[in-house]
PDB file of C-alpha atoms and ligand atoms in Angstrom:
ATOM      1  CA  MET A   1      43.025   6.155  35.105  1.00 97.00           C
ATOM      2  CA  VAL A   2      40.133   4.690  37.298  1.00 98.00           C
ATOM      3  CA  LYS A   3      37.360   7.150  38.550  1.00 97.00           C
ATOM      4  CA  ALA A   4      35.694   6.143  41.760  1.00 97.00           C
ATOM      5  CA  VAL A   5      32.706   6.817  42.734  1.00 97.00           C
ATOM      6  CA  VAL A   6      32.744   6.882  47.069  1.00 97.00           C
ATOM      7  CA  THR A   7      29.353   5.954  49.301  1.00 98.00           C
ATOM      8  CA  GLY A   8      28.625   6.694  52.730  1.00 97.00           C
ATOM      9  CA  ALA A   9      32.003   9.022  51.811  1.00 95.00           C
ATOM     10  CA  ALA A  10      31.646  10.857  55.496  1.00 94.00           C
ATOM     11  CA  GLY A  11      30.764   7.646  57.242  1.00 95.00           C
ATOM     12  CA  ARG A  12      34.209   5.970  59.094  1.00 95.00           C
ATOM     13  CA  MET A  13      35.001   3.778  56.433  1.00 97.00           C
ATOM     14  CA  GLY A  14      33.919   6.067  53.210  1.00 96.00           C
ATOM     15  CA  LYS A  15      36.763   8.790  54.824  1.00 94.00           C
ATOM     16  CA  ARG A  16      39.691   6.871  55.107  1.00 96.00           C
ATOM     17  CA  ILE A  17      38.462   5.273  51.383  1.00 97.00           C
ATOM     18  CA  ILE A  18      38.974   8.353  50.016  1.00 96.00           C
ATOM     19  CA  GLY A  19      42.601   9.320  51.647  1.00 95.00           C
ATOM     20  CA  ILE A  20      44.029   6.460  50.309  1.00 96.00           C
ATOM     21  CA  ILE A  21      42.980   6.758  47.259  1.00 96.00           C
ATOM     22  CA  ASN A  22      44.458  10.410  47.045  1.00 94.00           C
ATOM     23  CA  ASP A  23      47.744   7.536  48.398  1.00 95.00           C
ATOM     24  CA  THR A  24      46.993   5.982  45.714  1.00 97.00           C
ATOM     25  CA  GLN A  25      47.575   5.543  41.268  1.00 97.00           C
ATOM     26  CA  GLY A  26      45.482   4.707  38.832  1.00 97.00           C
ATOM     27  CA  ILE A  27      42.530   5.553  40.278  1.00 97.00           C
ATOM     28  CA  ALA A  28      40.845   9.465  41.029  1.00 95.00           C
ATOM     29  CA  LEU A  29      38.279  10.050  42.801  1.00 95.00           C
ATOM     30  CA  ALA A  30      34.809  11.338  41.068  1.00 95.00           C
ATOM     31  CA  GLY A  31      32.693  11.491  43.592  1.00 95.00           C
ATOM     32  CA  ALA A  32      31.878  11.936  47.003  1.00 96.00           C
ATOM     33  CA  VAL A  33      28.139  10.272  47.895  1.00 96.00           C
ATOM     34  CA  GLU A  34      26.041  10.317  51.531  1.00 96.00           C
ATOM     35  CA  ARG A  35      22.565  10.131  52.480  1.00 97.00           C
ATOM     36  CA  GLN A  36      19.555  12.321  52.398  1.00 95.00           C
ATOM     37  CA  GLY A  37      20.052  14.623  55.054  1.00 95.00           C
ATOM     38  CA  HIS A  38      23.913  14.219  55.670  1.00 95.00           C
ATOM     39  CA  PRO A  39      24.232  17.379  57.441  1.00 94.00           C
ATOM     40  CA  PHE A  40      27.606  17.434  54.382  1.00 92.00           C
ATOM     41  CA  VAL A  41      26.114  16.794  51.505  1.00 95.00           C
ATOM     42  CA  GLY A  42      26.167  19.815  48.897  1.00 94.00           C
ATOM     43  CA  LYS A  43      29.386  20.745  50.465  1.00 92.00           C
ATOM     44  CA  ASN A  44      32.495  19.940  49.912  1.00 92.00           C
ATOM     45  CA  ILE A  45      34.890  16.892  51.025  1.00 90.00           C
ATOM     46  CA  SER A  46      37.787  19.780  52.028  1.00 88.00           C
ATOM     47  CA  GLU A  47      35.397  20.165  54.460  1.00 82.00           C
ATOM     48  CA  LEU A  48      35.080  16.866  55.883  1.00 77.00           C
ATOM     49  CA  GLY A  49      38.807  17.461  56.696  1.00 81.00           C
ATOM     50  CA  LEU A  50      39.464  15.475  53.265  1.00 77.00           C
ATOM     51  CA  ALA A  51      42.350  16.605  51.204  1.00 69.00           C
ATOM     52  CA  GLY A  52      42.262  16.001  47.677  1.00 65.00           C
ATOM     53  CA  LYS A  53      40.060  16.647  44.291  1.00 64.00           C
ATOM     54  CA  ASP A  54      37.604  19.416  44.372  1.00 84.00           C
ATOM     55  CA  ILE A  55      34.260  17.402  44.583  1.00 93.00           C
ATOM     56  CA  THR A  56      31.168  18.273  46.586  1.00 94.00           C
ATOM     57  CA  LEU A  57      29.215  15.166  48.397  1.00 94.00           C
ATOM     58  CA  ALA A  58      25.883  14.304  46.644  1.00 95.00           C
ATOM     59  CA  SER A  59      22.856  12.935  48.406  1.00 95.00           C
ATOM     60  CA  GLY A  60      22.311  10.314  45.020  1.00 90.00           C
ATOM     61  CA  ILE A  61      24.558   8.088  43.602  1.00 96.00           C
ATOM     62  CA  GLU A  62      22.767   8.709  40.547  1.00 93.00           C
ATOM     63  CA  ASP A  63      23.621  12.014  40.606  1.00 88.00           C
ATOM     64  CA  VAL A  64      27.503  11.168  39.866  1.00 95.00           C
ATOM     65  CA  MET A  65      27.506   7.431  39.263  1.00 95.00           C
ATOM     66  CA  ASP A  66      28.044   8.368  34.796  1.00 93.00           C
ATOM     67  CA  SER A  67      31.294   9.946  36.437  1.00 94.00           C
ATOM     68  CA  GLY A  68      32.715   7.015  37.746  1.00 97.00           C
ATOM     69  CA  ASP A  69      34.076   3.280  36.236  1.00 98.00           C
ATOM     70  CA  VAL A  70      33.550   1.325  40.123  1.00 98.00           C
ATOM     71  CA  VAL A  71      31.453   2.341  43.353  1.00 98.00           C
ATOM     72  CA  ILE A  72      32.733   1.369  46.380  1.00 98.00           C
ATOM     73  CA  ASP A  73      30.349   1.587  49.138  1.00 98.00           C
ATOM     74  CA  PHE A  74      30.879   1.089  52.723  1.00 98.00           C
ATOM     75  CA  THR A  75      26.791   2.011  53.663  1.00 98.00           C
ATOM     76  CA  THR A  76      23.662  -0.275  54.773  1.00 98.00           C
ATOM     77  CA  PRO A  77      22.380  -3.431  54.028  1.00 98.00           C
ATOM     78  CA  ASP A  78      19.298  -1.436  52.117  1.00 98.00           C
ATOM     79  CA  THR A  79      21.686   0.980  50.393  1.00 98.00           C
ATOM     80  CA  SER A  80      24.459  -1.321  49.359  1.00 98.00           C
ATOM     81  CA  ILE A  81      21.457  -3.398  47.415  1.00 98.00           C
ATOM     82  CA  LYS A  82      19.906   0.082  46.059  1.00 98.00           C
ATOM     83  CA  ASN A  83      23.437   0.739  45.171  1.00 98.00           C
ATOM     84  CA  LEU A  84      24.080  -2.501  43.286  1.00 98.00           C
ATOM     85  CA  GLU A  85      20.559  -2.345  41.334  1.00 98.00           C
ATOM     86  CA  THR A  86      21.967   1.541  40.265  1.00 97.00           C
ATOM     87  CA  ALA A  87      25.497   0.234  39.156  1.00 97.00           C
ATOM     88  CA  ALA A  88      23.650  -2.723  37.267  1.00 97.00           C
ATOM     89  CA  ALA A  89      21.765  -0.531  35.467  1.00 97.00           C
ATOM     90  CA  HIS A  90      24.716   1.995  34.383  1.00 96.00           C
ATOM     91  CA  LYS A  91      27.374  -0.704  33.808  1.00 96.00           C
ATOM     92  CA  LYS A  92      29.647   0.506  36.577  1.00 98.00           C
ATOM     93  CA  ALA A  93      31.282  -2.001  38.807  1.00 98.00           C
ATOM     94  CA  ILE A  94      30.939  -2.310  42.622  1.00 98.00           C
ATOM     95  CA  VAL A  95      33.014  -2.768  45.416  1.00 98.00           C
ATOM     96  CA  ILE A  96      30.664  -3.558  48.818  1.00 98.00           C
ATOM     97  CA  GLY A  97      32.078  -3.822  52.093  1.00 98.00           C
ATOM     98  CA  THR A  98      28.645  -3.307  53.714  1.00 98.00           C
ATOM     99  CA  THR A  99      27.713  -6.134  56.173  1.00 96.00           C
ATOM    100  CA  GLY A 100      24.884  -7.135  58.009  1.00 96.00           C
ATOM    101  CA  PHE A 101      23.281  -8.534  54.829  1.00 97.00           C
ATOM    102  CA  SER A 102      20.201 -11.099  55.308  1.00 96.00           C
ATOM    103  CA  THR A 103      20.294 -14.210  53.327  1.00 94.00           C
ATOM    104  CA  ALA A 104      17.483 -13.241  51.319  1.00 97.00           C
ATOM    105  CA  GLN A 105      19.373  -9.791  50.437  1.00 98.00           C
ATOM    106  CA  ARG A 106      22.668 -12.239  49.977  1.00 97.00           C
ATOM    107  CA  SER A 107      20.261 -14.048  47.305  1.00 98.00           C
ATOM    108  CA  GLN A 108      19.604 -11.101  45.147  1.00 97.00           C
ATOM    109  CA  ILE A 109      23.174  -9.268  45.529  1.00 98.00           C
ATOM    110  CA  LYS A 110      24.258 -12.842  43.326  1.00 97.00           C
ATOM    111  CA  GLU A 111      21.329 -11.931  40.815  1.00 97.00           C
ATOM    112  CA  LEU A 112      22.229  -8.426  40.758  1.00 97.00           C
ATOM    113  CA  ALA A 113      26.200  -9.667  40.015  1.00 96.00           C
ATOM    114  CA  HIS A 114      25.125 -11.499  36.345  1.00 96.00           C
ATOM    115  CA  LYS A 115      24.558  -8.161  35.390  1.00 97.00           C
ATOM    116  CA  THR A 116      27.807  -6.265  36.600  1.00 98.00           C
ATOM    117  CA  ARG A 117      30.636  -6.699  38.215  1.00 98.00           C
ATOM    118  CA  CYS A 118      30.333  -6.810  41.965  1.00 98.00           C
ATOM    119  CA  LEU A 119      32.522  -7.591  44.921  1.00 98.00           C
ATOM    120  CA  LEU A 120      31.294  -8.277  48.274  1.00 98.00           C
ATOM    121  CA  ALA A 121      33.730  -8.792  51.184  1.00 97.00           C
ATOM    122  CA  PRO A 122      32.402  -8.247  54.586  1.00 96.00           C
ATOM    123  CA  ASN A 123      36.785  -7.873  55.627  1.00 96.00           C
ATOM    124  CA  MET A 124      39.170  -6.700  52.695  1.00 97.00           C
ATOM    125  CA  SER A 125      41.809  -7.153  54.677  1.00 97.00           C
ATOM    126  CA  VAL A 126      44.865  -9.368  53.308  1.00 96.00           C
ATOM    127  CA  GLY A 127      45.208 -10.307  56.942  1.00 96.00           C
ATOM    128  CA  VAL A 128      41.795 -11.812  57.525  1.00 97.00           C
ATOM    129  CA  ASN A 129      41.353 -13.486  54.224  1.00 97.00           C
ATOM    130  CA  LEU A 130      44.270 -15.163  55.081  1.00 97.00           C
ATOM    131  CA  LEU A 131      42.386 -17.283  57.840  1.00 97.00           C
ATOM    132  CA  LEU A 132      39.571 -17.788  55.972  1.00 97.00           C
ATOM    133  CA  LYS A 133      41.933 -18.944  53.969  1.00 97.00           C
ATOM    134  CA  ILE A 134      43.524 -21.359  56.191  1.00 97.00           C
ATOM    135  CA  LEU A 135      41.526 -21.985  59.381  1.00 98.00           C
ATOM    136  CA  PRO A 136      38.935 -24.427  57.340  1.00 98.00           C
ATOM    137  CA  LYS A 137      42.182 -26.621  56.913  1.00 98.00           C
ATOM    138  CA  ILE A 138      42.627 -26.454  60.348  1.00 98.00           C
ATOM    139  CA  ALA A 139      39.196 -26.885  61.985  1.00 98.00           C
ATOM    140  CA  LYS A 140      39.237 -30.424  59.670  1.00 98.00           C
ATOM    141  CA  THR A 141      41.993 -31.315  61.080  1.00 98.00           C
ATOM    142  CA  LEU A 142      41.778 -31.021  65.004  1.00 98.00           C
ATOM    143  CA  GLY A 143      38.364 -33.313  64.063  1.00 97.00           C
ATOM    144  CA  ASP A 144      35.113 -33.053  66.677  1.00 97.00           C
ATOM    145  CA  ASP A 145      37.643 -33.244  69.825  1.00 97.00           C
ATOM    146  CA  TYR A 146      38.124 -29.006  69.703  1.00 98.00           C
ATOM    147  CA  ASP A 147      35.265 -27.288  70.175  1.00 98.00           C
ATOM    148  CA  ILE A 148      35.469 -24.188  68.225  1.00 98.00           C
ATOM    149  CA  GLU A 149      34.529 -20.324  69.507  1.00 98.00           C
ATOM    150  CA  ILE A 150      34.799 -17.400  67.190  1.00 98.00           C
ATOM    151  CA  ILE A 151      34.633 -14.241  69.622  1.00 98.00           C
ATOM    152  CA  GLU A 152      34.453 -10.738  68.282  1.00 98.00           C
ATOM    153  CA  ALA A 153      35.521  -7.005  68.963  1.00 98.00           C
ATOM    154  CA  HIS A 154      34.495  -4.321  67.488  1.00 98.00           C
ATOM    155  CA  HIS A 155      33.805  -0.621  68.830  1.00 98.00           C
ATOM    156  CA  HIS A 156      30.720   0.812  70.712  1.00 98.00           C
ATOM    157  CA  LEU A 157      29.042   2.304  67.039  1.00 98.00           C
ATOM    158  CA  LYS A 158      28.980  -0.777  65.689  1.00 97.00           C
ATOM    159  CA  LYS A 159      25.230  -1.744  64.341  1.00 95.00           C
ATOM    160  CA  ASP A 160      25.493  -4.578  63.078  1.00 96.00           C
ATOM    161  CA  ALA A 161      26.893  -8.390  65.221  1.00 97.00           C
ATOM    162  CA  PRO A 162      27.714 -10.491  64.867  1.00 98.00           C
ATOM    163  CA  SER A 163      30.527  -9.377  62.443  1.00 98.00           C
ATOM    164  CA  GLY A 164      30.205  -9.767  59.043  1.00 97.00           C
ATOM    165  CA  THR A 165      33.371 -11.136  58.881  1.00 97.00           C
ATOM    166  CA  ALA A 166      32.980 -13.376  62.419  1.00 98.00           C
ATOM    167  CA  MET A 167      30.070 -15.164  60.149  1.00 98.00           C
ATOM    168  CA  ARG A 168      32.510 -15.732  57.147  1.00 98.00           C
ATOM    169  CA  ILE A 169      34.633 -17.184  59.601  1.00 98.00           C
ATOM    170  CA  ALA A 170      31.859 -19.674  61.077  1.00 98.00           C
ATOM    171  CA  GLU A 171      30.423 -20.685  57.430  1.00 98.00           C
ATOM    172  CA  VAL A 172      33.714 -21.551  56.379  1.00 98.00           C
ATOM    173  CA  ILE A 173      34.126 -23.378  59.372  1.00 98.00           C
ATOM    174  CA  ALA A 174      30.934 -25.466  59.806  1.00 98.00           C
ATOM    175  CA  SER A 175      30.993 -25.620  55.512  1.00 98.00           C
ATOM    176  CA  ALA A 176      35.153 -27.413  55.867  1.00 98.00           C
ATOM    177  CA  MET A 177      32.753 -29.591  59.373  1.00 98.00           C
ATOM    178  CA  GLU A 178      30.120 -30.098  57.162  1.00 98.00           C
ATOM    179  CA  ARG A 179      27.729 -28.643  60.104  1.00 98.00           C
ATOM    180  CA  ASP A 180      24.790 -26.608  58.743  1.00 98.00           C
ATOM    181  CA  LEU A 181      25.746 -23.361  60.600  1.00 98.00           C
ATOM    182  CA  GLU A 182      22.232 -22.945  61.028  1.00 97.00           C
ATOM    183  CA  LYS A 183      21.424 -25.461  63.586  1.00 98.00           C
ATOM    184  CA  VAL A 184      25.015 -25.812  65.081  1.00 98.00           C
ATOM    185  CA  ALA A 185      25.854 -21.774  65.807  1.00 98.00           C
ATOM    186  CA  VAL A 186      24.888 -19.898  69.485  1.00 98.00           C
ATOM    187  CA  TYR A 187      25.145 -16.616  70.314  1.00 97.00           C
ATOM    188  CA  GLU A 188      24.462 -16.696  73.872  1.00 89.00           C
ATOM    189  CA  ARG A 189      24.634 -18.467  76.609  1.00 95.00           C
ATOM    190  CA  LYS A 190      23.619 -17.415  80.234  1.00 97.00           C
ATOM    191  CA  GLY A 191      21.553 -20.106  83.003  1.00 98.00           C
ATOM    192  CA  ILE A 192      21.303 -23.981  82.688  1.00 98.00           C
ATOM    193  CA  THR A 193      22.435 -24.699  79.415  1.00 96.00           C
ATOM    194  CA  GLY A 194      23.347 -27.730  79.390  1.00 97.00           C
ATOM    195  CA  GLU A 195      26.762 -29.209  78.925  1.00 97.00           C
ATOM    196  CA  ARG A 196      28.093 -28.245  75.438  1.00 97.00           C
ATOM    197  CA  ASP A 197      27.455 -30.299  71.708  1.00 97.00           C
ATOM    198  CA  ARG A 198      30.838 -31.020  70.800  1.00 96.00           C
ATOM    199  CA  HIS A 199      29.218 -29.578  67.254  1.00 98.00           C
ATOM    200  CA  GLU A 200      28.336 -25.923  68.393  1.00 98.00           C
ATOM    201  CA  ILE A 201      30.312 -22.781  66.622  1.00 98.00           C
ATOM    202  CA  GLY A 202      29.683 -20.399  69.409  1.00 98.00           C
ATOM    203  CA  ILE A 203      30.065 -16.995  68.068  1.00 98.00           C
ATOM    204  CA  GLN A 204      30.118 -14.238  70.505  1.00 98.00           C
ATOM    205  CA  THR A 205      30.559 -10.844  70.441  1.00 98.00           C
ATOM    206  CA  ILE A 206      31.746  -8.046  72.523  1.00 98.00           C
ATOM    207  CA  ARG A 207      31.529  -4.388  72.083  1.00 98.00           C
ATOM    208  CA  ALA A 208      33.483  -1.795  73.566  1.00 98.00           C
ATOM    209  CA  GLY A 209      35.568   1.645  72.999  1.00 98.00           C
ATOM    210  CA  ASP A 210      37.165   2.457  70.174  1.00 98.00           C
ATOM    211  CA  ILE A 211      38.607  -1.250  68.638  1.00 98.00           C
ATOM    212  CA  VAL A 212      38.326  -1.661  65.241  1.00 98.00           C
ATOM    213  CA  GLY A 213      37.803  -4.992  64.869  1.00 98.00           C
ATOM    214  CA  ASP A 214      39.264  -8.145  66.860  1.00 98.00           C
ATOM    215  CA  HIS A 215      38.419 -11.745  65.210  1.00 98.00           C
ATOM    216  CA  THR A 216      39.728 -15.171  67.931  1.00 98.00           C
ATOM    217  CA  VAL A 217      39.142 -18.079  66.906  1.00 98.00           C
ATOM    218  CA  MET A 218      39.214 -20.527  69.824  1.00 98.00           C
ATOM    219  CA  PHE A 219      40.437 -24.674  69.577  1.00 98.00           C
ATOM    220  CA  GLY A 220      39.672 -25.984  73.146  1.00 98.00           C
ATOM    221  CA  GLY A 221      41.059 -29.083  73.050  1.00 98.00           C
ATOM    222  CA  LEU A 222      41.745 -31.200  76.189  1.00 98.00           C
ATOM    223  CA  GLY A 223      44.961 -29.973  78.214  1.00 98.00           C
ATOM    224  CA  GLU A 224      45.669 -28.113  74.994  1.00 98.00           C
ATOM    225  CA  ARG A 225      43.899 -25.055  73.137  1.00 98.00           C
ATOM    226  CA  ILE A 226      45.148 -22.525  69.569  1.00 98.00           C
ATOM    227  CA  GLU A 227      44.326 -19.462  69.300  1.00 98.00           C
ATOM    228  CA  ILE A 228      43.438 -17.426  66.510  1.00 98.00           C
ATOM    229  CA  THR A 229      43.901 -14.217  66.342  1.00 98.00           C
ATOM    230  CA  HIS A 230      43.720 -11.394  63.614  1.00 98.00           C
ATOM    231  CA  ARG A 231      43.601  -7.357  64.592  1.00 98.00           C
ATOM    232  CA  ALA A 232      43.040  -4.912  62.720  1.00 98.00           C
ATOM    233  CA  HIS A 233      44.794  -1.416  64.063  1.00 97.00           C
ATOM    234  CA  SER A 234      43.509   0.500  61.953  1.00 97.00           C
ATOM    235  CA  ARG A 235      40.606   1.230  59.073  1.00 97.00           C
ATOM    236  CA  ASP A 236      43.079   1.653  56.955  1.00 97.00           C
ATOM    237  CA  THR A 237      44.219  -1.908  55.960  1.00 97.00           C
ATOM    238  CA  PHE A 238      40.612  -2.470  55.600  1.00 98.00           C
ATOM    239  CA  ALA A 239      40.347   0.869  52.783  1.00 98.00           C
ATOM    240  CA  ARG A 240      43.320  -0.045  50.912  1.00 98.00           C
ATOM    241  CA  GLY A 241      42.010  -3.823  50.705  1.00 97.00           C
ATOM    242  CA  ALA A 242      39.313  -2.080  48.496  1.00 98.00           C
ATOM    243  CA  VAL A 243      40.961   0.088  46.360  1.00 98.00           C
ATOM    244  CA  LYS A 244      43.051  -2.319  45.550  1.00 98.00           C
ATOM    245  CA  ALA A 245      39.492  -4.485  44.495  1.00 98.00           C
ATOM    246  CA  ALA A 246      37.633  -1.283  42.575  1.00 98.00           C
ATOM    247  CA  LEU A 247      41.675  -1.253  40.634  1.00 98.00           C
ATOM    248  CA  TRP A 248      40.773  -5.228  39.633  1.00 98.00           C
ATOM    249  CA  LEU A 249      37.097  -5.345  39.877  1.00 98.00           C
ATOM    250  CA  VAL A 250      37.345  -2.824  36.350  1.00 98.00           C
ATOM    251  CA  LYS A 251      38.719  -5.113  34.503  1.00 98.00           C
ATOM    252  CA  GLN A 252      36.896  -8.413  34.953  1.00 98.00           C
ATOM    253  CA  LYS A 253      33.825  -9.289  33.336  1.00 97.00           C
ATOM    254  CA  ASN A 254      30.529  -9.870  34.898  1.00 98.00           C
ATOM    255  CA  GLY A 255      29.993 -11.741  38.262  1.00 98.00           C
ATOM    256  CA  LEU A 256      30.474 -12.061  42.263  1.00 98.00           C
ATOM    257  CA  TYR A 257      33.701 -12.044  43.280  1.00 98.00           C
ATOM    258  CA  ASP A 258      35.672 -11.582  46.590  1.00 97.00           C
ATOM    259  CA  MET A 259      38.738 -10.891  48.145  1.00 97.00           C
ATOM    260  CA  HIS A 260      40.046 -14.565  47.573  1.00 96.00           C
ATOM    261  CA  ASP A 261      40.127 -13.233  43.783  1.00 97.00           C
ATOM    262  CA  VAL A 262      41.762 -10.309  44.556  1.00 97.00           C
ATOM    263  CA  LEU A 263      44.031 -11.677  46.769  1.00 95.00           C
ATOM    264  CA  ALA A 264      44.846 -14.376  43.347  1.00 93.00           C
ATOM    265  CA  MET A 265      44.739 -16.602  47.112  1.00 91.00           C
ATOM    266  CA  ARG A 266      41.487 -19.196  45.345  1.00 83.00           C
TER     267      ARG A 266
HETATM  268  P1  NAD B   1      29.265   4.947  59.430  1.00 69.76           P
HETATM  269  O1  NAD B   1      28.834   4.531  60.204  1.00 69.76           O
HETATM  270  O2  NAD B   1      30.676   5.603  59.867  1.00 69.76           O
HETATM  271  O3  NAD B   1      29.374   4.608  58.186  1.00 69.76           O
HETATM  272  C1  NAD B   1      28.141   4.976  57.050  1.00 69.76           C
HETATM  273  C2  NAD B   1      27.143   5.978  56.120  1.00 69.76           C
HETATM  274  O4  NAD B   1      26.842   5.842  54.901  1.00 69.76           O
HETATM  275  C3  NAD B   1      27.645   7.230  56.988  1.00 69.76           C
HETATM  276  O5  NAD B   1      28.117   8.207  57.160  1.00 69.76           O
HETATM  277  C4  NAD B   1      25.932   7.173  56.374  1.00 69.76           C
HETATM  278  O6  NAD B   1      25.166   8.987  56.543  1.00 69.76           O
HETATM  279  C5  NAD B   1      26.305   6.964  55.255  1.00 69.76           C
HETATM  280  N1  NAD B   1      25.082   6.291  54.838  1.00 69.76           N
HETATM  281  C6  NAD B   1      23.780   5.537  55.000  1.00 69.76           C
HETATM  282  N2  NAD B   1      22.906   5.750  54.239  1.00 69.76           N
HETATM  283  C7  NAD B   1      23.098   6.261  52.885  1.00 69.76           C
HETATM  284  C8  NAD B   1      22.496   6.065  51.776  1.00 69.76           C
HETATM  285  N3  NAD B   1      21.079   6.390  51.599  1.00 69.76           N
HETATM  286  N4  NAD B   1      23.971   7.272  50.965  1.00 69.76           N
HETATM  287  C9  NAD B   1      24.750   7.649  50.631  1.00 69.76           C
HETATM  288  N5  NAD B   1      25.109   6.690  51.828  1.00 69.76           N
HETATM  289  C10 NAD B   1      24.652   6.708  53.045  1.00 69.76           C
HETATM  290  O7  NAD B   1      29.628   3.087  59.213  1.00 69.76           O
HETATM  291  P2  NAD B   1      31.287   2.767  58.951  1.00 69.76           P
HETATM  292  O8  NAD B   1      31.554   1.689  60.280  1.00 69.76           O
HETATM  293  O9  NAD B   1      32.308   3.403  58.180  1.00 69.76           O
HETATM  294  O10 NAD B   1      31.217   1.130  58.098  1.00 69.76           O
HETATM  295  C11 NAD B   1      29.823   0.802  56.780  1.00 69.76           C
HETATM  296  C12 NAD B   1      29.969  -1.081  56.377  1.00 69.76           C
HETATM  297  O11 NAD B   1      30.874  -0.960  56.354  1.00 69.76           O
HETATM  298  C13 NAD B   1      29.588  -1.382  57.648  1.00 69.76           C
HETATM  299  O12 NAD B   1      28.314  -2.137  57.446  1.00 69.76           O
HETATM  300  C14 NAD B   1      30.584  -1.660  59.037  1.00 69.76           C
HETATM  301  O13 NAD B   1      30.121  -2.955  59.350  1.00 69.76           O
HETATM  302  C15 NAD B   1      31.017  -2.247  56.965  1.00 69.76           C
HETATM  303  N6  NAD B   1      32.891  -2.360  57.032  1.00 69.76           N
HETATM  304  C16 NAD B   1      33.456  -3.487  56.821  1.00 69.76           C
HETATM  305  C17 NAD B   1      34.542  -3.389  56.039  1.00 69.76           C
HETATM  306  C18 NAD B   1      35.350  -4.438  55.194  1.00 69.76           C
HETATM  307  O14 NAD B   1      36.879  -4.490  55.224  1.00 69.76           O
HETATM  308  N7  NAD B   1      34.398  -5.311  54.280  1.00 69.76           N
HETATM  309  C19 NAD B   1      35.327  -2.714  57.354  1.00 69.76           C
HETATM  310  C20 NAD B   1      34.687  -1.541  58.365  1.00 69.76           C
HETATM  311  C21 NAD B   1      33.721  -2.041  58.218  1.00 69.76           C
END
């Protein structure tokens, strides 16, 4: 039985991850962690409306780390880096779903992953990971004659923009097209922008209501356009992916992995 510690346990994703752990064979909840000062800290997780184990919400990962084999972390970038450091010090595996890391933080994650097993993915759904696989091929086939625009939409409580998934989509397409994303990404347009440069990759953000997560990649040509869309209907698709990743990761060697490794899409 794999024992999991969930950080950000009272968050939108944390709650669903605990729900999926309870419904999945071979994995059990060993600890649940929230930020200091969270009103649920010290209470039983059943008070969060979560069925299952008799677990008290802890305010420090150190308090529960040794009871688990793997941490599942959907929190904030600073918290995830600290949790990765702690996981590495305790030789525990860690699945990180948090988005919004800076370039420096991503380098830090790469460095720390030498010391433990770490899986980092801005989107844990099967559908988005399949898109990440096929979009570079489509972009390359269409070539420079098709304008590339990425449009993402999420709920109004999301803290980072553009979404980590939109940025990952932009990265894989830019890399396939041999373009430097730093130079070609255009995040907003207003006023007299001039004609569109054919190498631009537009990344547009929408925040509205309770949208779980939509991503569209538009390839606009002359006389036609292709639009490829993924829509997440529920957070369970990400939570299922995270639990699957945790079960897979505990059996691996130290290093940095992503969902393509878990889903055998390499
Ligand atoms: P949320 O704000 O509902 O949940 C985050 C939780 O982390 C909150 O409960 C918060 O109190 C807690 N937290 C903050 N600091 C903490 C600390 N120091 N220790 C412990 N807990 C702490 O947000 P959410 O919608 O659950 O999303 C969380 C992250 O996951 C975001 O970065 C989001 O973009 C990302 N996300 C990733 C995927 C994916 O598939 N990879 C899917 C959905 C969301």
